[in-house]
Amino acid sequence: QVQLVDSGGGLVQAGGSLRLSCAASGRIFSSYVMGWFRQAPGKEREFVAAISWSTTFTSYTDSVKGRFTISRDNAKNSVYLQMNNLKPEDTAVYYCAARARGYSNSARHYDYWGQGTQVTVSS
């Protein structure tokens, strides 16, 4: 069993930055992939970024490429999402997620979820 705790959301003006953190506890194996998803009101949960727990593999949705960076600290069992040049359309609840069996960009393929952290970007 894996537990995930998201943090770092807040209110920021367009063009600003935020860094989200995801603290993981429990047994995380090298095959795990950690992802960030977001869900805006009235919309489906969408993929933002993912990173392998043991390799250099990363993946981003097109709308955040060049602005967001996903990273991990294995020693701290943590994953981060650095978000720069934020836009109002980035406003959503952001969720950290873990998948035990490799990469996917589909929320329904992830096994564990954090509670979510609100990101609001004002124009």
PDB file of C-alpha atoms in Angstrom:
ATOM      1  CA  GLN A   1       0.000   0.000   0.000  1.00  0.00           C
ATOM      2  CA  VAL A   2       1.212   3.473  -0.926  1.00  0.00           C
ATOM      3  CA  GLN A   3       0.016   6.731   0.605  1.00  0.00           C
ATOM      4  CA  LEU A   4       0.474  10.057  -1.191  1.00  0.00           C
ATOM      5  CA  VAL A   5       0.170  13.543   0.286  1.00  0.00           C
ATOM      6  CA  ASP A   6       0.049  16.533  -2.061  1.00  0.00           C
ATOM      7  CA  SER A   7       0.969  20.059  -1.081  1.00  0.00           C
ATOM      8  CA  GLY A   8       2.118  23.386  -2.467  1.00  0.00           C
ATOM      9  CA  GLY A   9      -0.925  24.750  -4.220  1.00  0.00           C
ATOM     10  CA  GLY A  10      -2.119  28.317  -3.873  1.00  0.00           C
ATOM     11  CA  LEU A  11      -3.216  31.502  -5.584  1.00  0.00           C
ATOM     12  CA  VAL A  12      -0.790  33.096  -8.019  1.00  0.00           C
ATOM     13  CA  GLN A  13      -0.958  35.726 -10.735  1.00  0.00           C
ATOM     14  CA  ALA A  14      -0.514  34.806 -14.377  1.00  0.00           C
ATOM     15  CA  GLY A  15       3.164  34.475 -15.188  1.00  0.00           C
ATOM     16  CA  GLY A  16       3.998  33.373 -11.660  1.00  0.00           C
ATOM     17  CA  SER A  17       5.373  30.095 -10.352  1.00  0.00           C
ATOM     18  CA  LEU A  18       4.438  27.380  -7.885  1.00  0.00           C
ATOM     19  CA  ARG A  19       6.122  24.163  -6.801  1.00  0.00           C
ATOM     20  CA  LEU A  20       3.915  21.222  -5.910  1.00  0.00           C
ATOM     21  CA  SER A  21       5.203  18.426  -3.701  1.00  0.00           C
ATOM     22  CA  CYS A  22       4.058  14.848  -3.282  1.00  0.00           C
ATOM     23  CA  ALA A  23       5.297  12.880  -0.274  1.00  0.00           C
ATOM     24  CA  ALA A  24       4.985   9.135  -0.654  1.00  0.00           C
ATOM     25  CA  SER A  25       4.991   6.513   2.064  1.00  0.00           C
ATOM     26  CA  GLY A  26       4.808   2.743   1.848  1.00  0.00           C
ATOM     27  CA  ARG A  27       6.659   0.421  -0.511  1.00  0.00           C
ATOM     28  CA  ILE A  28       7.558   2.025  -3.830  1.00  0.00           C
ATOM     29  CA  PHE A  29       9.371  -0.265  -6.235  1.00  0.00           C
ATOM     30  CA  SER A  30      11.621   0.622  -9.153  1.00  0.00           C
ATOM     31  CA  SER A  31       8.836  -0.192 -11.623  1.00  0.00           C
ATOM     32  CA  TYR A  32       6.629   2.594 -10.318  1.00  0.00           C
ATOM     33  CA  VAL A  33       5.760   5.663 -12.346  1.00  0.00           C
ATOM     34  CA  MET A  34       4.664   8.813 -10.546  1.00  0.00           C
ATOM     35  CA  GLY A  35       2.274  11.200 -12.238  1.00  0.00           C
ATOM     36  CA  TRP A  36       0.621  14.552 -11.812  1.00  0.00           C
ATOM     37  CA  PHE A  37      -2.939  15.057 -13.009  1.00  0.00           C
ATOM     38  CA  ARG A  38      -5.300  18.005 -12.765  1.00  0.00           C
ATOM     39  CA  GLN A  39      -9.035  18.503 -12.776  1.00  0.00           C
ATOM     40  CA  ALA A  40     -10.797  21.773 -13.437  1.00  0.00           C
ATOM     41  CA  PRO A  41     -14.471  22.309 -12.492  1.00  0.00           C
ATOM     42  CA  GLY A  42     -16.774  20.501 -14.880  1.00  0.00           C
ATOM     43  CA  LYS A  43     -13.915  18.798 -16.692  1.00  0.00           C
ATOM     44  CA  GLU A  44     -12.377  15.359 -16.641  1.00  0.00           C
ATOM     45  CA  ARG A  45      -9.153  14.653 -14.820  1.00  0.00           C
ATOM     46  CA  GLU A  46      -6.284  15.149 -17.266  1.00  0.00           C
ATOM     47  CA  PHE A  47      -2.675  14.049 -17.419  1.00  0.00           C
ATOM     48  CA  VAL A  48      -0.014  16.686 -16.766  1.00  0.00           C
ATOM     49  CA  ALA A  49       3.324  14.914 -16.329  1.00  0.00           C
ATOM     50  CA  ALA A  50       4.912  11.645 -15.266  1.00  0.00           C
ATOM     51  CA  ILE A  51       8.312  10.401 -14.149  1.00  0.00           C
ATOM     52  CA  SER A  52       9.836   6.988 -13.643  1.00  0.00           C
ATOM     53  CA  TRP A  53      10.852   6.128 -10.107  1.00  0.00           C
ATOM     54  CA  SER A  54      14.112   4.584 -11.312  1.00  0.00           C
ATOM     55  CA  THR A  55      15.048   5.907 -14.776  1.00  0.00           C
ATOM     56  CA  THR A  56      15.335   9.269 -16.509  1.00  0.00           C
ATOM     57  CA  PHE A  57      11.994   8.823 -18.254  1.00  0.00           C
ATOM     58  CA  THR A  58       9.619  11.789 -18.128  1.00  0.00           C
ATOM     59  CA  SER A  59       6.519  12.731 -20.086  1.00  0.00           C
ATOM     60  CA  TYR A  60       4.469  15.922 -20.349  1.00  0.00           C
ATOM     61  CA  THR A  61       1.212  16.927 -21.902  1.00  0.00           C
ATOM     62  CA  ASP A  62       1.766  19.394 -24.730  1.00  0.00           C
ATOM     63  CA  SER A  63       0.169  22.363 -22.998  1.00  0.00           C
ATOM     64  CA  VAL A  64       2.765  22.402 -20.190  1.00  0.00           C
ATOM     65  CA  LYS A  65       5.930  21.540 -22.117  1.00  0.00           C
ATOM     66  CA  GLY A  66       8.594  24.174 -21.534  1.00  0.00           C
ATOM     67  CA  ARG A  67       6.754  25.564 -18.497  1.00  0.00           C
ATOM     68  CA  PHE A  68       6.437  22.637 -16.057  1.00  0.00           C
ATOM     69  CA  THR A  69       9.166  20.316 -14.803  1.00  0.00           C
ATOM     70  CA  ILE A  70       8.598  17.067 -12.951  1.00  0.00           C
ATOM     71  CA  SER A  71      11.343  15.723 -10.702  1.00  0.00           C
ATOM     72  CA  ARG A  72      11.846  13.282  -7.868  1.00  0.00           C
ATOM     73  CA  ASP A  73      13.996  12.797  -4.801  1.00  0.00           C
ATOM     74  CA  ASN A  74      14.217   9.089  -4.064  1.00  0.00           C
ATOM     75  CA  ALA A  75      15.916   9.660  -0.717  1.00  0.00           C
ATOM     76  CA  LYS A  76      12.944  11.739   0.419  1.00  0.00           C
ATOM     77  CA  ASN A  77      10.356   9.552  -1.324  1.00  0.00           C
ATOM     78  CA  SER A  78       9.037  12.694  -2.969  1.00  0.00           C
ATOM     79  CA  VAL A  79       7.977  13.941  -6.367  1.00  0.00           C
ATOM     80  CA  TYR A  80       7.748  17.578  -7.391  1.00  0.00           C
ATOM     81  CA  LEU A  81       6.097  19.641 -10.096  1.00  0.00           C
ATOM     82  CA  GLN A  82       7.742  22.986 -10.747  1.00  0.00           C
ATOM     83  CA  MET A  83       5.255  25.179 -12.582  1.00  0.00           C
ATOM     84  CA  ASN A  84       6.514  28.364 -14.243  1.00  0.00           C
ATOM     85  CA  ASN A  85       4.797  30.965 -16.396  1.00  0.00           C
ATOM     86  CA  LEU A  86       1.434  29.886 -15.066  1.00  0.00           C
ATOM     87  CA  LYS A  87      -1.674  30.714 -17.040  1.00  0.00           C
ATOM     88  CA  PRO A  88      -5.311  31.061 -15.954  1.00  0.00           C
ATOM     89  CA  GLU A  89      -6.108  27.856 -17.838  1.00  0.00           C
ATOM     90  CA  ASP A  90      -3.767  25.996 -15.461  1.00  0.00           C
ATOM     91  CA  THR A  91      -6.294  26.578 -12.676  1.00  0.00           C
ATOM     92  CA  ALA A  92      -7.366  23.195 -11.288  1.00  0.00           C
ATOM     93  CA  VAL A  93      -7.012  20.765  -8.441  1.00  0.00           C
ATOM     94  CA  TYR A  94      -3.712  18.963  -8.944  1.00  0.00           C
ATOM     95  CA  TYR A  95      -3.316  15.342  -7.905  1.00  0.00           C
ATOM     96  CA  CYS A  96      -0.236  13.217  -7.429  1.00  0.00           C
ATOM     97  CA  ALA A  97      -0.646   9.586  -8.465  1.00  0.00           C
ATOM     98  CA  ALA A  98       1.368   6.369  -8.535  1.00  0.00           C
ATOM     99  CA  ARG A  99       1.204   3.515 -10.979  1.00  0.00           C
ATOM    100  CA  ALA A 100       2.872   0.226 -10.121  1.00  0.00           C
ATOM    101  CA  ARG A 101       3.294  -1.176 -13.633  1.00  0.00           C
ATOM    102  CA  GLY A 102       4.963   1.390 -15.871  1.00  0.00           C
ATOM    103  CA  TYR A 103       3.940   4.492 -17.760  1.00  0.00           C
ATOM    104  CA  SER A 104       0.441   5.552 -18.681  1.00  0.00           C
ATOM    105  CA  ASN A 105      -1.171   8.947 -19.266  1.00  0.00           C
ATOM    106  CA  SER A 106      -4.625   7.674 -18.330  1.00  0.00           C
ATOM    107  CA  ALA A 107      -5.911   8.441 -14.861  1.00  0.00           C
ATOM    108  CA  ARG A 108      -7.806   5.162 -14.691  1.00  0.00           C
ATOM    109  CA  HIS A 109      -4.516   3.243 -14.896  1.00  0.00           C
ATOM    110  CA  TYR A 110      -3.074   4.734 -11.699  1.00  0.00           C
ATOM    111  CA  ASP A 111      -3.303   2.789  -8.479  1.00  0.00           C
ATOM    112  CA  TYR A 112      -2.810   5.381  -5.737  1.00  0.00           C
ATOM    113  CA  TRP A 113      -3.834   9.019  -5.406  1.00  0.00           C
ATOM    114  CA  GLY A 114      -3.114  12.010  -3.242  1.00  0.00           C
ATOM    115  CA  GLN A 115      -5.889  14.165  -1.847  1.00  0.00           C
ATOM    116  CA  GLY A 116      -5.261  17.007  -4.292  1.00  0.00           C
ATOM    117  CA  THR A 117      -4.055  20.575  -3.943  1.00  0.00           C
ATOM    118  CA  GLN A 118      -5.782  23.623  -5.444  1.00  0.00           C
ATOM    119  CA  VAL A 119      -3.912  25.823  -7.899  1.00  0.00           C
ATOM    120  CA  THR A 120      -5.592  29.085  -8.884  1.00  0.00           C
ATOM    121  CA  VAL A 121      -4.052  31.418 -11.446  1.00  0.00           C
ATOM    122  CA  SER A 122      -5.532  34.893 -11.707  1.00  0.00           C
ATOM    123  CA  SER A 123      -5.343  36.971 -14.877  1.00  0.00           C
TER     124      SER A 123
END
